[in-house]
């Protein structure tokens, strides 16, 4: 599984109800987690993707009302 933690960059507090999406290097949708403030779905700002990811490059996108969208690159290798 892949776990991502989302924090408000100014206040360093967890963002609990965001939408986290993953896309592969070609832009193809690879999965998402919608925050519900429960375990693995935003509780303490933690989001878990249970689906196994293939080796490669991905884009992680975080959206939440009232915040600017954020994107970051992610590299998944054999030993990740």
PDB file of N, CA and C in Angstrom:
ATOM      1  N   UNK A   1       0.822  -1.211   0.000  1.00  0.00           N
ATOM      2  CA  UNK A   1       0.000   0.000   0.000  1.00  0.00           C
ATOM      3  C   UNK A   1       0.860   1.268   0.000  1.00  0.00           C
ATOM      4  N   UNK A   2       0.295   2.344  -0.467  1.00  0.00           N
ATOM      5  CA  UNK A   2       0.928   3.659  -0.486  1.00  0.00           C
ATOM      6  C   UNK A   2       0.159   4.565   0.466  1.00  0.00           C
ATOM      7  N   UNK A   3       0.869   5.205   1.395  1.00  0.00           N
ATOM      8  CA  UNK A   3       0.239   6.116   2.338  1.00  0.00           C
ATOM      9  C   UNK A   3       0.795   7.513   2.127  1.00  0.00           C
ATOM     10  N   UNK A   4      -0.101   8.491   2.051  1.00  0.00           N
ATOM     11  CA  UNK A   4       0.249   9.892   1.837  1.00  0.00           C
ATOM     12  C   UNK A   4      -0.330  10.708   2.988  1.00  0.00           C
ATOM     13  N   UNK A   5       0.449  11.639   3.516  1.00  0.00           N
ATOM     14  CA  UNK A   5      -0.028  12.526   4.588  1.00  0.00           C
ATOM     15  C   UNK A   5      -0.163  13.919   4.016  1.00  0.00           C
ATOM     16  N   UNK A   6      -1.317  14.558   4.251  1.00  0.00           N
ATOM     17  CA  UNK A   6      -1.598  15.890   3.732  1.00  0.00           C
ATOM     18  C   UNK A   6      -1.748  16.861   4.899  1.00  0.00           C
ATOM     19  N   UNK A   7      -0.925  17.914   4.862  1.00  0.00           N
ATOM     20  CA  UNK A   7      -0.964  18.934   5.907  1.00  0.00           C
ATOM     21  C   UNK A   7      -1.183  20.304   5.282  1.00  0.00           C
ATOM     22  N   UNK A   8      -1.869  21.181   6.011  1.00  0.00           N
ATOM     23  CA  UNK A   8      -1.965  22.583   5.642  1.00  0.00           C
ATOM     24  C   UNK A   8      -0.552  23.159   5.776  1.00  0.00           C
ATOM     25  N   UNK A   9      -0.012  23.713   4.706  1.00  0.00           N
ATOM     26  CA  UNK A   9       1.395  24.140   4.710  1.00  0.00           C
ATOM     27  C   UNK A   9       1.670  25.322   5.644  1.00  0.00           C
ATOM     28  N   UNK A  10       0.683  26.140   5.916  1.00  0.00           N
ATOM     29  CA  UNK A  10       0.886  27.294   6.794  1.00  0.00           C
ATOM     30  C   UNK A  10       0.766  26.914   8.270  1.00  0.00           C
ATOM     31  N   UNK A  11      -0.267  26.158   8.598  1.00  0.00           N
ATOM     32  CA  UNK A  11      -0.557  25.842   9.997  1.00  0.00           C
ATOM     33  C   UNK A  11      -0.049  24.470  10.431  1.00  0.00           C
ATOM     34  N   UNK A  12       0.396  23.647   9.473  1.00  0.00           N
ATOM     35  CA  UNK A  12       0.891  22.297   9.751  1.00  0.00           C
ATOM     36  C   UNK A  12      -0.147  21.440  10.486  1.00  0.00           C
ATOM     37  N   UNK A  13      -1.413  21.605  10.079  1.00  0.00           N
ATOM     38  CA  UNK A  13      -2.483  20.774  10.635  1.00  0.00           C
ATOM     39  C   UNK A  13      -2.974  19.819   9.550  1.00  0.00           C
ATOM     40  N   UNK A  14      -3.451  18.625   9.930  1.00  0.00           N
ATOM     41  CA  UNK A  14      -3.927  17.645   8.949  1.00  0.00           C
ATOM     42  C   UNK A  14      -5.119  18.154   8.146  1.00  0.00           C
ATOM     43  N   UNK A  15      -5.144  17.835   6.862  1.00  0.00           N
ATOM     44  CA  UNK A  15      -6.292  18.094   5.989  1.00  0.00           C
ATOM     45  C   UNK A  15      -7.029  16.766   5.878  1.00  0.00           C
ATOM     46  N   UNK A  16      -8.250  16.725   6.416  1.00  0.00           N
ATOM     47  CA  UNK A  16      -8.928  15.446   6.625  1.00  0.00           C
ATOM     48  C   UNK A  16      -9.930  15.026   5.549  1.00  0.00           C
ATOM     49  N   UNK A  17     -10.385  15.912   4.709  1.00  0.00           N
ATOM     50  CA  UNK A  17     -11.422  15.539   3.747  1.00  0.00           C
ATOM     51  C   UNK A  17     -11.049  15.895   2.311  1.00  0.00           C
ATOM     52  N   UNK A  18      -9.795  15.718   1.959  1.00  0.00           N
ATOM     53  CA  UNK A  18      -9.316  16.023   0.613  1.00  0.00           C
ATOM     54  C   UNK A  18      -9.608  14.865  -0.343  1.00  0.00           C
ATOM     55  N   UNK A  19      -9.442  15.134  -1.614  1.00  0.00           N
ATOM     56  CA  UNK A  19      -9.489  14.101  -2.649  1.00  0.00           C
ATOM     57  C   UNK A  19      -8.067  13.946  -3.177  1.00  0.00           C
ATOM     58  N   UNK A  20      -7.529  12.733  -3.091  1.00  0.00           N
ATOM     59  CA  UNK A  20      -6.185  12.436  -3.552  1.00  0.00           C
ATOM     60  C   UNK A  20      -6.305  11.538  -4.784  1.00  0.00           C
ATOM     61  N   UNK A  21      -5.689  11.943  -5.886  1.00  0.00           N
ATOM     62  CA  UNK A  21      -5.722  11.123  -7.097  1.00  0.00           C
ATOM     63  C   UNK A  21      -4.300  10.829  -7.570  1.00  0.00           C
ATOM     64  N   UNK A  22      -4.149   9.681  -8.196  1.00  0.00           N
ATOM     65  CA  UNK A  22      -2.873   9.256  -8.786  1.00  0.00           C
ATOM     66  C   UNK A  22      -3.069   9.059 -10.277  1.00  0.00           C
ATOM     67  N   UNK A  23      -2.109   9.545 -11.046  1.00  0.00           N
ATOM     68  CA  UNK A  23      -2.081   9.310 -12.492  1.00  0.00           C
ATOM     69  C   UNK A  23      -0.697   8.798 -12.854  1.00  0.00           C
ATOM     70  N   UNK A  24      -0.630   7.890 -13.828  1.00  0.00           N
ATOM     71  CA  UNK A  24       0.680   7.389 -14.248  1.00  0.00           C
ATOM     72  C   UNK A  24       1.348   8.398 -15.180  1.00  0.00           C
ATOM     73  N   UNK A  25       2.532   8.082 -15.661  1.00  0.00           N
ATOM     74  CA  UNK A  25       3.317   9.012 -16.477  1.00  0.00           C
ATOM     75  C   UNK A  25       2.607   9.424 -17.765  1.00  0.00           C
ATOM     76  N   UNK A  26       1.714   8.575 -18.266  1.00  0.00           N
ATOM     77  CA  UNK A  26       0.982   8.914 -19.489  1.00  0.00           C
ATOM     78  C   UNK A  26      -0.278   9.716 -19.196  1.00  0.00           C
ATOM     79  N   UNK A  27      -0.558   9.975 -17.912  1.00  0.00           N
ATOM     80  CA  UNK A  27      -1.750  10.729 -17.525  1.00  0.00           C
ATOM     81  C   UNK A  27      -2.950   9.858 -17.234  1.00  0.00           C
ATOM     82  N   UNK A  28      -2.790   8.545 -17.363  1.00  0.00           N
ATOM     83  CA  UNK A  28      -3.891   7.609 -17.112  1.00  0.00           C
ATOM     84  C   UNK A  28      -4.199   7.535 -15.617  1.00  0.00           C
ATOM     85  N   UNK A  29      -5.481   7.627 -15.271  1.00  0.00           N
ATOM     86  CA  UNK A  29      -5.943   7.537 -13.891  1.00  0.00           C
ATOM     87  C   UNK A  29      -5.516   6.210 -13.274  1.00  0.00           C
ATOM     88  N   UNK A  30      -4.907   6.277 -12.077  1.00  0.00           N
ATOM     89  CA  UNK A  30      -4.426   5.063 -11.411  1.00  0.00           C
ATOM     90  C   UNK A  30      -5.110   4.793 -10.080  1.00  0.00           C
ATOM     91  N   UNK A  31      -5.935   5.728  -9.598  1.00  0.00           N
ATOM     92  CA  UNK A  31      -6.652   5.506  -8.354  1.00  0.00           C
ATOM     93  C   UNK A  31      -6.912   6.804  -7.611  1.00  0.00           C
ATOM     94  N   UNK A  32      -7.803   6.728  -6.625  1.00  0.00           N
ATOM     95  CA  UNK A  32      -8.099   7.905  -5.811  1.00  0.00           C
ATOM     96  C   UNK A  32      -8.566   7.473  -4.434  1.00  0.00           C
ATOM     97  N   UNK A  33      -8.443   8.409  -3.493  1.00  0.00           N
ATOM     98  CA  UNK A  33      -8.972   8.235  -2.144  1.00  0.00           C
ATOM     99  C   UNK A  33      -9.692   9.523  -1.787  1.00  0.00           C
ATOM    100  N   UNK A  34     -10.970   9.426  -1.431  1.00  0.00           N
ATOM    101  CA  UNK A  34     -11.760  10.578  -0.990  1.00  0.00           C
ATOM    102  C   UNK A  34     -11.797  10.579   0.524  1.00  0.00           C
ATOM    103  N   UNK A  35     -11.368  11.671   1.118  1.00  0.00           N
ATOM    104  CA  UNK A  35     -11.329  11.769   2.566  1.00  0.00           C
ATOM    105  C   UNK A  35     -12.702  11.753   3.209  1.00  0.00           C
ATOM    106  N   UNK A  36     -12.839  10.930   4.249  1.00  0.00           N
ATOM    107  CA  UNK A  36     -14.064  10.875   5.052  1.00  0.00           C
ATOM    108  C   UNK A  36     -13.742  11.020   6.533  1.00  0.00           C
ATOM    109  N   UNK A  37     -12.483  11.402   6.830  1.00  0.00           N
ATOM    110  CA  UNK A  37     -11.985  11.553   8.199  1.00  0.00           C
ATOM    111  C   UNK A  37     -12.081  10.245   8.984  1.00  0.00           C
ATOM    112  N   UNK A  38     -11.829   9.129   8.287  1.00  0.00           N
ATOM    113  CA  UNK A  38     -11.768   7.813   8.925  1.00  0.00           C
ATOM    114  C   UNK A  38     -10.400   7.198   8.613  1.00  0.00           C
ATOM    115  N   UNK A  39     -10.073   6.096   9.231  1.00  0.00           N
ATOM    116  CA  UNK A  39      -8.761   5.459   9.073  1.00  0.00           C
ATOM    117  C   UNK A  39      -8.437   5.192   7.604  1.00  0.00           C
ATOM    118  N   UNK A  40      -7.287   5.710   7.140  1.00  0.00           N
ATOM    119  CA  UNK A  40      -6.856   5.525   5.763  1.00  0.00           C
ATOM    120  C   UNK A  40      -7.547   6.422   4.768  1.00  0.00           C
ATOM    121  N   UNK A  41      -8.526   7.188   5.225  1.00  0.00           N
ATOM    122  CA  UNK A  41      -9.278   8.085   4.346  1.00  0.00           C
ATOM    123  C   UNK A  41      -9.329   9.487   4.945  1.00  0.00           C
ATOM    124  N   UNK A  42      -8.158   9.966   5.346  1.00  0.00           N
ATOM    125  CA  UNK A  42      -8.060  11.346   5.796  1.00  0.00           C
ATOM    126  C   UNK A  42      -7.895  11.554   7.287  1.00  0.00           C
ATOM    127  N   UNK A  43      -8.153  10.523   8.090  1.00  0.00           N
ATOM    128  CA  UNK A  43      -7.973  10.686   9.529  1.00  0.00           C
ATOM    129  C   UNK A  43      -6.526  11.106   9.800  1.00  0.00           C
ATOM    130  N   UNK A  44      -6.347  12.171  10.549  1.00  0.00           N
ATOM    131  CA  UNK A  44      -5.018  12.740  10.830  1.00  0.00           C
ATOM    132  C   UNK A  44      -4.269  13.139   9.558  1.00  0.00           C
ATOM    133  N   UNK A  45      -5.006  13.384   8.467  1.00  0.00           N
ATOM    134  CA  UNK A  45      -4.391  13.780   7.210  1.00  0.00           C
ATOM    135  C   UNK A  45      -3.761  12.634   6.446  1.00  0.00           C
ATOM    136  N   UNK A  46      -4.040  11.398   6.834  1.00  0.00           N
ATOM    137  CA  UNK A  46      -3.418  10.217   6.230  1.00  0.00           C
ATOM    138  C   UNK A  46      -4.382   9.532   5.256  1.00  0.00           C
ATOM    139  N   UNK A  47      -3.898   9.302   4.036  1.00  0.00           N
ATOM    140  CA  UNK A  47      -4.678   8.673   2.967  1.00  0.00           C
ATOM    141  C   UNK A  47      -3.905   7.456   2.461  1.00  0.00           C
ATOM    142  N   UNK A  48      -4.587   6.310   2.364  1.00  0.00           N
ATOM    143  CA  UNK A  48      -3.911   5.071   1.961  1.00  0.00           C
ATOM    144  C   UNK A  48      -4.526   4.513   0.688  1.00  0.00           C
ATOM    145  N   UNK A  49      -3.659   4.219  -0.272  1.00  0.00           N
ATOM    146  CA  UNK A  49      -4.038   3.520  -1.498  1.00  0.00           C
ATOM    147  C   UNK A  49      -3.698   2.054  -1.284  1.00  0.00           C
ATOM    148  N   UNK A  50      -4.687   1.184  -1.289  1.00  0.00           N
ATOM    149  CA  UNK A  50      -4.434  -0.232  -1.043  1.00  0.00           C
ATOM    150  C   UNK A  50      -4.022  -0.975  -2.312  1.00  0.00           C
ATOM    151  N   UNK A  51      -4.348  -0.426  -3.482  1.00  0.00           N
ATOM    152  CA  UNK A  51      -4.009  -1.053  -4.764  1.00  0.00           C
ATOM    153  C   UNK A  51      -2.498  -1.010  -4.982  1.00  0.00           C
ATOM    154  N   UNK A  52      -1.932  -2.121  -5.403  1.00  0.00           N
ATOM    155  CA  UNK A  52      -0.502  -2.168  -5.726  1.00  0.00           C
ATOM    156  C   UNK A  52      -0.232  -1.328  -6.970  1.00  0.00           C
ATOM    157  N   UNK A  53       0.872  -0.599  -6.948  1.00  0.00           N
ATOM    158  CA  UNK A  53       1.254   0.223  -8.085  1.00  0.00           C
ATOM    159  C   UNK A  53       2.409  -0.422  -8.835  1.00  0.00           C
ATOM    160  N   UNK A  54       2.376  -0.335 -10.148  1.00  0.00           N
ATOM    161  CA  UNK A  54       3.477  -0.817 -10.967  1.00  0.00           C
ATOM    162  C   UNK A  54       4.649   0.138 -10.830  1.00  0.00           C
ATOM    163  N   UNK A  55       5.845  -0.360 -11.094  1.00  0.00           N
ATOM    164  CA  UNK A  55       7.031   0.472 -11.096  1.00  0.00           C
ATOM    165  C   UNK A  55       6.872   1.581 -12.136  1.00  0.00           C
ATOM    166  N   UNK A  56       7.250   2.800 -11.765  1.00  0.00           N
ATOM    167  CA  UNK A  56       7.170   3.908 -12.710  1.00  0.00           C
ATOM    168  C   UNK A  56       6.963   5.234 -12.020  1.00  0.00           C
ATOM    169  N   UNK A  57       6.679   6.252 -12.828  1.00  0.00           N
ATOM    170  CA  UNK A  57       6.452   7.602 -12.337  1.00  0.00           C
ATOM    171  C   UNK A  57       4.962   7.899 -12.276  1.00  0.00           C
ATOM    172  N   UNK A  58       4.555   8.608 -11.234  1.00  0.00           N
ATOM    173  CA  UNK A  58       3.160   8.962 -11.027  1.00  0.00           C
ATOM    174  C   UNK A  58       3.058  10.431 -10.634  1.00  0.00           C
ATOM    175  N   UNK A  59       1.878  11.000 -10.818  1.00  0.00           N
ATOM    176  CA  UNK A  59       1.563  12.325 -10.315  1.00  0.00           C
ATOM    177  C   UNK A  59       0.502  12.180  -9.238  1.00  0.00           C
ATOM    178  N   UNK A  60       0.768  12.761  -8.077  1.00  0.00           N
ATOM    179  CA  UNK A  60      -0.186  12.792  -6.973  1.00  0.00           C
ATOM    180  C   UNK A  60      -0.827  14.169  -6.973  1.00  0.00           C
ATOM    181  N   UNK A  61      -2.156  14.223  -6.993  1.00  0.00           N
ATOM    182  CA  UNK A  61      -2.876  15.507  -6.986  1.00  0.00           C
ATOM    183  C   UNK A  61      -3.784  15.545  -5.761  1.00  0.00           C
ATOM    184  N   UNK A  62      -3.726  16.651  -5.040  1.00  0.00           N
ATOM    185  CA  UNK A  62      -4.551  16.855  -3.852  1.00  0.00           C
ATOM    186  C   UNK A  62      -5.479  18.034  -4.116  1.00  0.00           C
ATOM    187  N   UNK A  63      -6.788  17.800  -3.932  1.00  0.00           N
ATOM    188  CA  UNK A  63      -7.766  18.879  -4.069  1.00  0.00           C
ATOM    189  C   UNK A  63      -8.608  18.943  -2.807  1.00  0.00           C
ATOM    190  N   UNK A  64      -8.945  20.170  -2.418  1.00  0.00           N
ATOM    191  CA  UNK A  64      -9.751  20.404  -1.222  1.00  0.00           C
ATOM    192  C   UNK A  64     -10.340  21.805  -1.341  1.00  0.00           C
ATOM    193  N   UNK A  65     -11.656  21.944  -1.139  1.00  0.00           N
ATOM    194  CA  UNK A  65     -12.275  23.274  -1.248  1.00  0.00           C
ATOM    195  C   UNK A  65     -11.596  24.293  -0.323  1.00  0.00           C
ATOM    196  N   UNK A  66     -11.331  25.468  -0.876  1.00  0.00           N
ATOM    197  CA  UNK A  66     -10.715  26.532  -0.098  1.00  0.00           C
ATOM    198  C   UNK A  66      -9.199  26.533  -0.160  1.00  0.00           C
ATOM    199  N   UNK A  67      -8.615  25.522  -0.786  1.00  0.00           N
ATOM    200  CA  UNK A  67      -7.157  25.423  -0.939  1.00  0.00           C
ATOM    201  C   UNK A  67      -6.819  25.354  -2.423  1.00  0.00           C
ATOM    202  N   UNK A  68      -5.630  25.805  -2.778  1.00  0.00           N
ATOM    203  CA  UNK A  68      -5.147  25.610  -4.141  1.00  0.00           C
ATOM    204  C   UNK A  68      -4.829  24.129  -4.333  1.00  0.00           C
ATOM    205  N   UNK A  69      -5.108  23.607  -5.524  1.00  0.00           N
ATOM    206  CA  UNK A  69      -4.735  22.224  -5.821  1.00  0.00           C
ATOM    207  C   UNK A  69      -3.213  22.087  -5.731  1.00  0.00           C
ATOM    208  N   UNK A  70      -2.768  20.924  -5.315  1.00  0.00           N
ATOM    209  CA  UNK A  70      -1.325  20.661  -5.216  1.00  0.00           C
ATOM    210  C   UNK A  70      -1.000  19.386  -5.978  1.00  0.00           C
ATOM    211  N   UNK A  71       0.136  19.385  -6.667  1.00  0.00           N
ATOM    212  CA  UNK A  71       0.611  18.209  -7.384  1.00  0.00           C
ATOM    213  C   UNK A  71       2.067  17.948  -7.032  1.00  0.00           C
ATOM    214  N   UNK A  72       2.416  16.669  -7.047  1.00  0.00           N
ATOM    215  CA  UNK A  72       3.797  16.281  -6.786  1.00  0.00           C
ATOM    216  C   UNK A  72       4.085  14.995  -7.541  1.00  0.00           C
ATOM    217  N   UNK A  73       5.337  14.826  -7.921  1.00  0.00           N
ATOM    218  CA  UNK A  73       5.755  13.602  -8.586  1.00  0.00           C
ATOM    219  C   UNK A  73       6.059  12.512  -7.584  1.00  0.00           C
ATOM    220  N   UNK A  74       5.896  11.275  -8.001  1.00  0.00           N
ATOM    221  CA  UNK A  74       6.156  10.112  -7.170  1.00  0.00           C
ATOM    222  C   UNK A  74       6.813   9.051  -8.030  1.00  0.00           C
ATOM    223  N   UNK A  75       7.914   8.497  -7.557  1.00  0.00           N
ATOM    224  CA  UNK A  75       8.604   7.437  -8.264  1.00  0.00           C
ATOM    225  C   UNK A  75       8.432   6.131  -7.474  1.00  0.00           C
ATOM    226  N   UNK A  76       7.903   5.114  -8.139  1.00  0.00           N
ATOM    227  CA  UNK A  76       7.718   3.807  -7.506  1.00  0.00           C
ATOM    228  C   UNK A  76       8.731   2.856  -8.131  1.00  0.00           C
ATOM    229  N   UNK A  77       9.585   2.303  -7.290  1.00  0.00           N
ATOM    230  CA  UNK A  77      10.606   1.364  -7.756  1.00  0.00           C
ATOM    231  C   UNK A  77      10.399  -0.005  -7.157  1.00  0.00           C
ATOM    232  N   UNK A  78      11.270  -0.902  -7.466  1.00  0.00           N
ATOM    233  CA  UNK A  78      11.168  -2.286  -6.999  1.00  0.00           C
ATOM    234  C   UNK A  78      11.267  -2.357  -5.493  1.00  0.00           C
ATOM    235  N   UNK A  79      12.091  -1.545  -4.861  1.00  0.00           N
ATOM    236  CA  UNK A  79      12.298  -1.609  -3.415  1.00  0.00           C
ATOM    237  C   UNK A  79      11.472  -0.608  -2.637  1.00  0.00           C
ATOM    238  N   UNK A  80      10.487   0.088  -3.270  1.00  0.00           N
ATOM    239  CA  UNK A  80       9.666   1.074  -2.566  1.00  0.00           C
ATOM    240  C   UNK A  80       8.645   0.398  -1.704  1.00  0.00           C
TER     241      UNK A  80
END
